[in-house]
């Protein structure tokens, strides 16, 4: 149960003035559904304005606040702008220019003969001074007082700055006081404000210490929760699994295991033989052969007379895992079932029975496998295919069913720098598959300007003639989702003109059935080109697809590009990856693409990407998806995470179940950042 002290923060945004069903959707898009979210919706930047007596004091291009008296309204014929001719106290003439429907408001706000305070950017148009679409018009100077330094918030379609900032202000008005959860010594040393002050300050202007404090809170919540999971895991009892190797011996693999695979399986075997449940991360680049490690681990459980489960992030992946595992395990006599949310009726019933009576040894599925209606005879090992990088802890909790805690193996294909490993997984044990299976060919990677589109299409034509297939990836970045989708659809349409029915399109907004059908056509070789937004990042194994085109490659993170590229180079044929770049490229973007050309080592790419972006990050420009954090930037993670980590450990070790006053406060923190899956693990909590 969430502590009462936080209730006001978790009230839905609907409760605020002016929020109706129409606003709800765009707010949701930004993740703003509760008061808390609005309070934490920090500005990207601030516009600084200067109040001036008259326009002689202002420079062109400057953001100003000035009093102007309206002389004349001038409507243009046709589609031209609506102009308001105004004059300052010194007699300078300035035109206020409005396009489109804004003219209605302008007429009302700026009656002829009246004086108004205007906030906006002063421009010059020929000889004329002008302000295009003034940002604020007010009757008094006081009304614009708050606009001398105005926050600029991240928006989504259907929202305006005014709207968002109004809602944020409402949210900030109801902020409660919070007890302090940060160690007093640290708070003093850093000169950080208390929680409420920090939030207020972060919305008011550029404020390093306030931002740092808020980021630290987030890092501390995460570190605490992960540590609680780990601690409690240590205290739990699991089932010691001693496999005799009989099933693993029956695996007919067409290859020798690599040294890294053998080592990892050995580490896992050692862990699961213990009474305390395993908590291990298997980190291995795309194509490093995690599947066989997962299967071997699960076979250990089955050899020991227990069951194992593999949790996949999507249905498509669950299906693929099920197929691959079943194929590999042929001849072992092991029963492997697939269970997803889509299974209904008889089929589902029979799987549920098999899990209860133990006739199913291994189940593969989406989180449907952990629903309350699903019981196991003896589930002793859970493998989590962690493509989503987030919420490992949460998923770990999901897997806790029954009296005994299963051993857990989390798998990730995202090579992340070591600092971020700690941030995302806490102090988990790590096995790294740092050696690729032999015989892999380097993927020929090239950076091509988008102006050479015709050549690229020509390359695809020649490629398809050899009987091989190709991927075409379009970016899908949250800020302008609808534009991105439109671009992907337009690309699909133009390729379709050229290649006809050979092209299929897959994106996140398709119905699962339609998506599966398209994937299926591509996987079977019927379709030759798969146009996709980044959904193909997760899974998909089509060895005959040996060409990948990535559009607007500069918009992707390196880790993401790397994962995408890993979809080719899976068969025996030589593979190619074409990174299409825009005409305008920043120096960093150029370096990052060059790095892609230079190396295929995911860990190196991850480290260097962090290096390249780390310091250069602008205030608030977070690359969503790279870290599990909403507030903390990469720079803050590097600077503050070690502190948060130590602090979390002290709190737990010294304070046991977080029982003291600071412990109580820390509990609030966990709820505030919705890491409350950690709270249930507190002794007596
Ligand atoms: P990951 O899941 O780590 O991306 P997979 O488990 O899908 O990688 O393995 C990628 C490909 O490599 C598969 O086709 C698999 O059969 C093959 N493979 C795995 N281990 C080896 C090995 N030791 N030698 C040769 N090929 C291997
Ligand atoms: Mg895999």
mmCIF file of N, CA, C and O in Angstrom, residues 533-598:
data_model
loop_
_atom_site.group_PDB
_atom_site.id
_atom_site.type_symbol
_atom_site.label_atom_id
_atom_site.label_comp_id
_atom_site.label_asym_id
_atom_site.label_seq_id
_atom_site.Cartn_x
_atom_site.Cartn_y
_atom_site.Cartn_z
ATOM 1 N N UNK A 533 9.897 -0.313 -38.804
ATOM 2 C CA UNK A 533 10.410 0.597 -37.807
ATOM 3 C C UNK A 533 11.180 -0.321 -36.873
ATOM 4 O O UNK A 533 11.369 -1.474 -37.183
ATOM 5 N N UNK A 534 11.646 0.158 -35.752
ATOM 6 C CA UNK A 534 12.622 -0.641 -35.013
ATOM 7 C C UNK A 534 12.088 -1.910 -34.376
ATOM 8 O O UNK A 534 12.804 -2.547 -33.645
ATOM 9 N N UNK A 535 10.813 -2.287 -34.668
ATOM 10 C CA UNK A 535 10.338 -3.537 -34.052
ATOM 11 C C UNK A 535 11.220 -4.728 -34.365
ATOM 12 O O UNK A 535 11.264 -5.680 -33.592
ATOM 13 N N UNK A 536 11.935 -4.676 -35.494
ATOM 14 C CA UNK A 536 12.762 -5.846 -35.806
ATOM 15 C C UNK A 536 13.978 -5.929 -34.903
ATOM 16 O O UNK A 536 14.669 -6.918 -34.875
ATOM 17 N N UNK A 537 14.203 -4.876 -34.153
ATOM 18 C CA UNK A 537 15.322 -4.905 -33.224
ATOM 19 C C UNK A 537 15.192 -6.095 -32.290
ATOM 20 O O UNK A 537 16.151 -6.722 -31.897
ATOM 21 N N UNK A 538 13.959 -6.361 -31.911
ATOM 22 C CA UNK A 538 13.705 -7.444 -30.977
ATOM 23 C C UNK A 538 13.522 -8.740 -31.752
ATOM 24 O O UNK A 538 12.500 -8.953 -32.370
ATOM 25 N N UNK A 539 14.494 -9.593 -31.707
ATOM 26 C CA UNK A 539 14.339 -10.911 -32.297
ATOM 27 C C UNK A 539 14.456 -10.929 -33.806
ATOM 28 O O UNK A 539 15.149 -10.106 -34.383
ATOM 29 N N UNK A 540 13.817 -11.863 -34.432
ATOM 30 C CA UNK A 540 13.815 -12.090 -35.869
ATOM 31 C C UNK A 540 15.146 -12.659 -36.352
ATOM 32 O O UNK A 540 16.175 -12.015 -36.270
ATOM 33 N N UNK A 541 15.077 -13.836 -36.853
ATOM 34 C CA UNK A 541 16.271 -14.512 -37.316
ATOM 35 C C UNK A 541 16.022 -15.037 -38.725
ATOM 36 O O UNK A 541 15.390 -16.057 -38.909
ATOM 37 N N UNK A 542 16.466 -14.289 -39.723
ATOM 38 C CA UNK A 542 16.310 -14.712 -41.113
ATOM 39 C C UNK A 542 17.691 -14.683 -41.776
ATOM 40 O O UNK A 542 18.119 -13.657 -42.282
ATOM 41 N N UNK A 543 18.388 -15.822 -41.733
ATOM 42 C CA UNK A 543 19.780 -15.846 -42.215
ATOM 43 C C UNK A 543 19.923 -15.434 -43.675
ATOM 44 O O UNK A 543 20.978 -14.955 -44.076
ATOM 45 N N UNK A 544 18.866 -15.607 -44.468
ATOM 46 C CA UNK A 544 18.955 -15.258 -45.888
ATOM 47 C C UNK A 544 18.864 -13.747 -46.125
ATOM 48 O O UNK A 544 19.081 -13.268 -47.225
ATOM 49 N N UNK A 545 18.503 -12.998 -45.089
ATOM 50 C CA UNK A 545 18.466 -11.538 -45.221
ATOM 51 C C UNK A 545 19.858 -11.022 -44.922
ATOM 52 O O UNK A 545 20.328 -11.078 -43.792
ATOM 53 N N UNK A 546 20.541 -10.525 -45.967
ATOM 54 C CA UNK A 546 21.955 -10.197 -45.804
ATOM 55 C C UNK A 546 22.259 -8.748 -46.157
ATOM 56 O O UNK A 546 23.408 -8.355 -46.237
ATOM 57 N N UNK A 547 21.203 -7.980 -46.402
ATOM 58 C CA UNK A 547 21.414 -6.557 -46.654
ATOM 59 C C UNK A 547 20.499 -5.766 -45.735
ATOM 60 O O UNK A 547 19.322 -6.097 -45.592
ATOM 61 N N UNK A 548 21.060 -4.760 -45.087
ATOM 62 C CA UNK A 548 20.226 -3.912 -44.255
ATOM 63 C C UNK A 548 20.462 -2.453 -44.608
ATOM 64 O O UNK A 548 21.599 -1.999 -44.659
ATOM 65 N N UNK A 549 19.363 -1.745 -44.854
ATOM 66 C CA UNK A 549 19.450 -0.311 -45.088
ATOM 67 C C UNK A 549 18.833 0.379 -43.876
ATOM 68 O O UNK A 549 17.733 0.013 -43.450
ATOM 69 N N UNK A 550 19.530 1.315 -43.286
ATOM 70 C CA UNK A 550 18.969 2.048 -42.153
ATOM 71 C C UNK A 550 18.865 3.517 -42.526
ATOM 72 O O UNK A 550 19.878 4.171 -42.770
ATOM 73 N N UNK A 551 17.654 4.005 -42.591
ATOM 74 C CA UNK A 551 17.424 5.398 -42.971
ATOM 75 C C UNK A 551 17.656 6.325 -41.804
ATOM 76 O O UNK A 551 17.346 5.982 -40.658
ATOM 77 N N UNK A 552 18.132 7.522 -42.065
ATOM 78 C CA UNK A 552 18.391 8.525 -41.034
ATOM 79 C C UNK A 552 19.153 7.910 -39.864
ATOM 80 O O UNK A 552 18.772 8.042 -38.708
ATOM 81 N N UNK A 553 20.213 7.215 -40.207
ATOM 82 C CA UNK A 553 20.962 6.459 -39.213
ATOM 83 C C UNK A 553 21.428 7.349 -38.066
ATOM 84 O O UNK A 553 21.573 6.894 -36.933
ATOM 85 N N UNK A 554 21.630 8.649 -38.353
ATOM 86 C CA UNK A 554 22.143 9.536 -37.309
ATOM 87 C C UNK A 554 21.140 9.724 -36.171
ATOM 88 O O UNK A 554 21.490 10.196 -35.103
ATOM 89 N N UNK A 555 19.895 9.360 -36.413
ATOM 90 C CA UNK A 555 18.914 9.545 -35.353
ATOM 91 C C UNK A 555 18.891 8.397 -34.351
ATOM 92 O O UNK A 555 18.224 8.470 -33.322
ATOM 93 N N UNK A 556 19.583 7.315 -34.656
ATOM 94 C CA UNK A 556 19.593 6.179 -33.747
ATOM 95 C C UNK A 556 20.746 6.271 -32.755
ATOM 96 O O UNK A 556 21.779 6.853 -33.064
ATOM 97 N N UNK A 557 20.565 5.647 -31.612
ATOM 98 C CA UNK A 557 21.676 5.473 -30.694
ATOM 99 C C UNK A 557 22.603 4.400 -31.263
ATOM 100 O O UNK A 557 22.179 3.558 -32.047
ATOM 101 N N UNK A 558 23.876 4.437 -30.882
ATOM 102 C CA UNK A 558 24.817 3.448 -31.397
ATOM 103 C C UNK A 558 24.443 2.039 -31.002
ATOM 104 O O UNK A 558 24.552 1.105 -31.784
ATOM 105 N N UNK A 559 23.995 1.897 -29.757
ATOM 106 C CA UNK A 559 23.621 0.568 -29.280
ATOM 107 C C UNK A 559 22.494 0.011 -30.140
ATOM 108 O O UNK A 559 22.476 -1.168 -30.492
ATOM 109 N N UNK A 560 21.585 0.907 -30.495
ATOM 110 C CA UNK A 560 20.448 0.478 -31.291
ATOM 111 C C UNK A 560 20.875 0.117 -32.717
ATOM 112 O O UNK A 560 20.460 -0.903 -33.257
ATOM 113 N N UNK A 561 21.727 0.945 -33.293
ATOM 114 C CA UNK A 561 22.246 0.640 -34.626
ATOM 115 C C UNK A 561 22.946 -0.709 -34.622
ATOM 116 O O UNK A 561 22.790 -1.523 -35.526
ATOM 117 N N UNK A 562 23.705 -0.906 -33.566
ATOM 118 C CA UNK A 562 24.460 -2.138 -33.455
ATOM 119 C C UNK A 562 23.531 -3.349 -33.398
ATOM 120 O O UNK A 562 23.768 -4.365 -34.045
ATOM 121 N N UNK A 563 22.468 -3.209 -32.619
ATOM 122 C CA UNK A 563 21.526 -4.320 -32.513
ATOM 123 C C UNK A 563 20.805 -4.570 -33.826
ATOM 124 O O UNK A 563 20.589 -5.707 -34.222
ATOM 125 N N UNK A 564 20.453 -3.491 -34.487
ATOM 126 C CA UNK A 564 19.802 -3.637 -35.784
ATOM 127 C C UNK A 564 20.721 -4.361 -36.756
ATOM 128 O O UNK A 564 20.330 -5.310 -37.421
ATOM 129 N N UNK A 565 21.945 -3.897 -36.806
ATOM 130 C CA UNK A 565 22.894 -4.484 -37.742
ATOM 131 C C UNK A 565 23.090 -5.973 -37.476
ATOM 132 O O UNK A 565 23.356 -6.755 -38.383
ATOM 133 N N UNK A 566 22.948 -6.339 -36.204
ATOM 134 C CA UNK A 566 23.114 -7.743 -35.835
ATOM 135 C C UNK A 566 22.091 -8.674 -36.467
ATOM 136 O O UNK A 566 22.209 -9.891 -36.385
ATOM 137 N N UNK A 567 21.072 -8.092 -37.090
ATOM 138 C CA UNK A 567 20.066 -8.931 -37.763
ATOM 139 C C UNK A 567 20.611 -9.519 -39.048
ATOM 140 O O UNK A 567 20.072 -10.494 -39.562
ATOM 141 N N UNK A 568 21.635 -8.889 -39.627
ATOM 142 C CA UNK A 568 22.254 -9.503 -40.803
ATOM 143 C C UNK A 568 23.571 -10.142 -40.374
ATOM 144 O O UNK A 568 23.996 -10.008 -39.232
ATOM 145 N N UNK A 569 24.182 -10.864 -41.309
ATOM 146 C CA UNK A 569 25.434 -11.524 -40.962
ATOM 147 C C UNK A 569 25.183 -12.785 -40.165
ATOM 148 O O UNK A 569 26.008 -13.226 -39.384
ATOM 149 N N UNK A 570 24.010 -13.381 -40.348
ATOM 150 C CA UNK A 570 23.663 -14.567 -39.581
ATOM 151 C C UNK A 570 23.844 -15.837 -40.388
ATOM 152 O O UNK A 570 23.801 -16.931 -39.836
ATOM 153 N N UNK A 571 23.975 -15.698 -41.683
ATOM 154 C CA UNK A 571 24.147 -16.895 -42.504
ATOM 155 C C UNK A 571 25.586 -17.004 -42.979
ATOM 156 O O UNK A 571 26.477 -16.372 -42.420
ATOM 157 N N UNK A 572 25.807 -17.795 -44.042
ATOM 158 C CA UNK A 572 27.172 -17.983 -44.515
ATOM 159 C C UNK A 572 27.550 -16.923 -45.545
ATOM 160 O O UNK A 572 28.721 -16.707 -45.822
ATOM 161 N N UNK A 573 26.532 -16.245 -46.133
ATOM 162 C CA UNK A 573 26.825 -15.228 -47.152
ATOM 163 C C UNK A 573 27.353 -13.949 -46.515
ATOM 164 O O UNK A 573 27.043 -13.625 -45.373
ATOM 165 N N UNK A 574 28.108 -13.210 -47.312
ATOM 166 C CA UNK A 574 28.628 -11.933 -46.865
ATOM 167 C C UNK A 574 27.469 -10.940 -46.718
ATOM 168 O O UNK A 574 26.577 -10.894 -47.556
ATOM 169 N N UNK A 575 27.490 -10.159 -45.647
ATOM 170 C CA UNK A 575 26.390 -9.227 -45.418
ATOM 171 C C UNK A 575 26.833 -7.773 -45.492
ATOM 172 O O UNK A 575 27.990 -7.453 -45.257
ATOM 173 N N UNK A 576 25.862 -6.918 -45.813
ATOM 174 C CA UNK A 576 26.145 -5.500 -45.965
ATOM 175 C C UNK A 576 25.149 -4.670 -45.172
ATOM 176 O O UNK A 576 23.982 -5.030 -45.079
ATOM 177 N N UNK A 577 25.635 -3.572 -44.597
ATOM 178 C CA UNK A 577 24.746 -2.650 -43.905
ATOM 179 C C UNK A 577 24.990 -1.244 -44.446
ATOM 180 O O UNK A 577 26.119 -0.754 -44.422
ATOM 181 N N UNK A 578 23.945 -0.621 -44.977
ATOM 182 C CA UNK A 578 24.070 0.734 -45.502
ATOM 183 C C UNK A 578 23.424 1.716 -44.534
ATOM 184 O O UNK A 578 22.228 1.630 -44.266
ATOM 185 N N UNK A 579 24.222 2.608 -43.999
ATOM 186 C CA UNK A 579 23.697 3.619 -43.089
ATOM 187 C C UNK A 579 23.438 4.890 -43.894
ATOM 188 O O UNK A 579 24.370 5.558 -44.323
ATOM 189 N N UNK A 580 22.167 5.188 -44.114
ATOM 190 C CA UNK A 580 21.843 6.396 -44.863
ATOM 191 C C UNK A 580 21.847 7.583 -43.916
ATOM 192 O O UNK A 580 21.212 7.547 -42.863
ATOM 193 N N UNK A 581 22.562 8.631 -44.307
ATOM 194 C CA UNK A 581 22.633 9.795 -43.439
ATOM 195 C C UNK A 581 22.044 11.016 -44.129
ATOM 196 O O UNK A 581 22.036 11.112 -45.354
ATOM 197 N N UNK A 582 21.554 11.944 -43.317
ATOM 198 C CA UNK A 582 20.998 13.189 -43.845
ATOM 199 C C UNK A 582 22.104 14.097 -44.336
ATOM 200 O O UNK A 582 23.294 13.797 -44.189
ATOM 201 N N UNK A 583 21.729 15.248 -44.929
ATOM 202 C CA UNK A 583 22.743 16.136 -45.482
ATOM 203 C C UNK A 583 23.473 16.915 -44.391
ATOM 204 O O UNK A 583 24.653 17.171 -44.480
ATOM 205 N N UNK A 584 22.724 17.333 -43.387
ATOM 206 C CA UNK A 584 23.314 18.099 -42.284
ATOM 207 C C UNK A 584 23.681 17.129 -41.171
ATOM 208 O O UNK A 584 22.818 16.452 -40.651
ATOM 209 N N UNK A 585 24.945 17.085 -40.830
ATOM 210 C CA UNK A 585 25.367 16.134 -39.820
ATOM 211 C C UNK A 585 26.270 16.825 -38.818
ATOM 212 O O UNK A 585 27.220 17.497 -39.198
ATOM 213 N N UNK A 586 25.990 16.676 -37.533
ATOM 214 C CA UNK A 586 26.865 17.279 -36.537
ATOM 215 C C UNK A 586 28.167 16.479 -36.466
ATOM 216 O O UNK A 586 28.237 15.343 -36.934
ATOM 217 N N UNK A 587 29.171 17.084 -35.847
ATOM 218 C CA UNK A 587 30.471 16.430 -35.761
ATOM 219 C C UNK A 587 30.354 15.122 -34.984
ATOM 220 O O UNK A 587 30.916 14.097 -35.361
ATOM 221 N N UNK A 588 29.593 15.168 -33.894
ATOM 222 C CA UNK A 588 29.418 13.961 -33.081
ATOM 223 C C UNK A 588 28.731 12.871 -33.891
ATOM 224 O O UNK A 588 29.141 11.707 -33.867
ATOM 225 N N UNK A 589 27.698 13.259 -34.635
ATOM 226 C CA UNK A 589 26.967 12.285 -35.434
ATOM 227 C C UNK A 589 27.905 11.630 -36.445
ATOM 228 O O UNK A 589 27.884 10.423 -36.657
ATOM 229 N N UNK A 590 28.761 12.456 -37.050
ATOM 230 C CA UNK A 590 29.715 11.949 -38.021
ATOM 231 C C UNK A 590 30.646 10.905 -37.377
ATOM 232 O O UNK A 590 30.862 9.830 -37.902
ATOM 233 N N UNK A 591 31.133 11.252 -36.198
ATOM 234 C CA UNK A 591 32.045 10.340 -35.502
ATOM 235 C C UNK A 591 31.363 9.034 -35.125
ATOM 236 O O UNK A 591 31.944 7.960 -35.182
ATOM 237 N N UNK A 592 30.114 9.169 -34.717
ATOM 238 C CA UNK A 592 29.406 7.967 -34.289
ATOM 239 C C UNK A 592 29.190 7.019 -35.460
ATOM 240 O O UNK A 592 29.366 5.814 -35.336
ATOM 241 N N UNK A 593 28.809 7.571 -36.600
ATOM 242 C CA UNK A 593 28.608 6.703 -37.763
ATOM 243 C C UNK A 593 29.929 6.086 -38.215
ATOM 244 O O UNK A 593 29.976 4.932 -38.624
ATOM 245 N N UNK A 594 31.000 6.872 -38.113
ATOM 246 C CA UNK A 594 32.312 6.343 -38.490
ATOM 247 C C UNK A 594 32.680 5.159 -37.596
ATOM 248 O O UNK A 594 33.245 4.163 -38.043
ATOM 249 N N UNK A 595 32.323 5.268 -36.356
ATOM 250 C CA UNK A 595 32.618 4.208 -35.393
ATOM 251 C C UNK A 595 31.884 2.917 -35.764
ATOM 252 O O UNK A 595 32.417 1.814 -35.627
ATOM 253 N N UNK A 596 30.675 3.083 -36.264
ATOM 254 C CA UNK A 596 29.895 1.916 -36.688
ATOM 255 C C UNK A 596 30.606 1.178 -37.814
ATOM 256 O O UNK A 596 30.542 -0.034 -37.923
ATOM 257 N N UNK A 597 31.248 1.970 -38.673
ATOM 258 C CA UNK A 597 31.937 1.392 -39.807
ATOM 259 C C UNK A 597 33.179 0.644 -39.335
ATOM 260 O O UNK A 597 33.568 -0.371 -39.876
ATOM 261 N N UNK A 598 33.746 1.172 -38.279
ATOM 262 C CA UNK A 598 35.050 0.707 -37.844
ATOM 263 C C UNK A 598 34.999 -0.585 -37.032
ATOM 264 O O UNK A 598 35.879 -1.422 -37.129
#
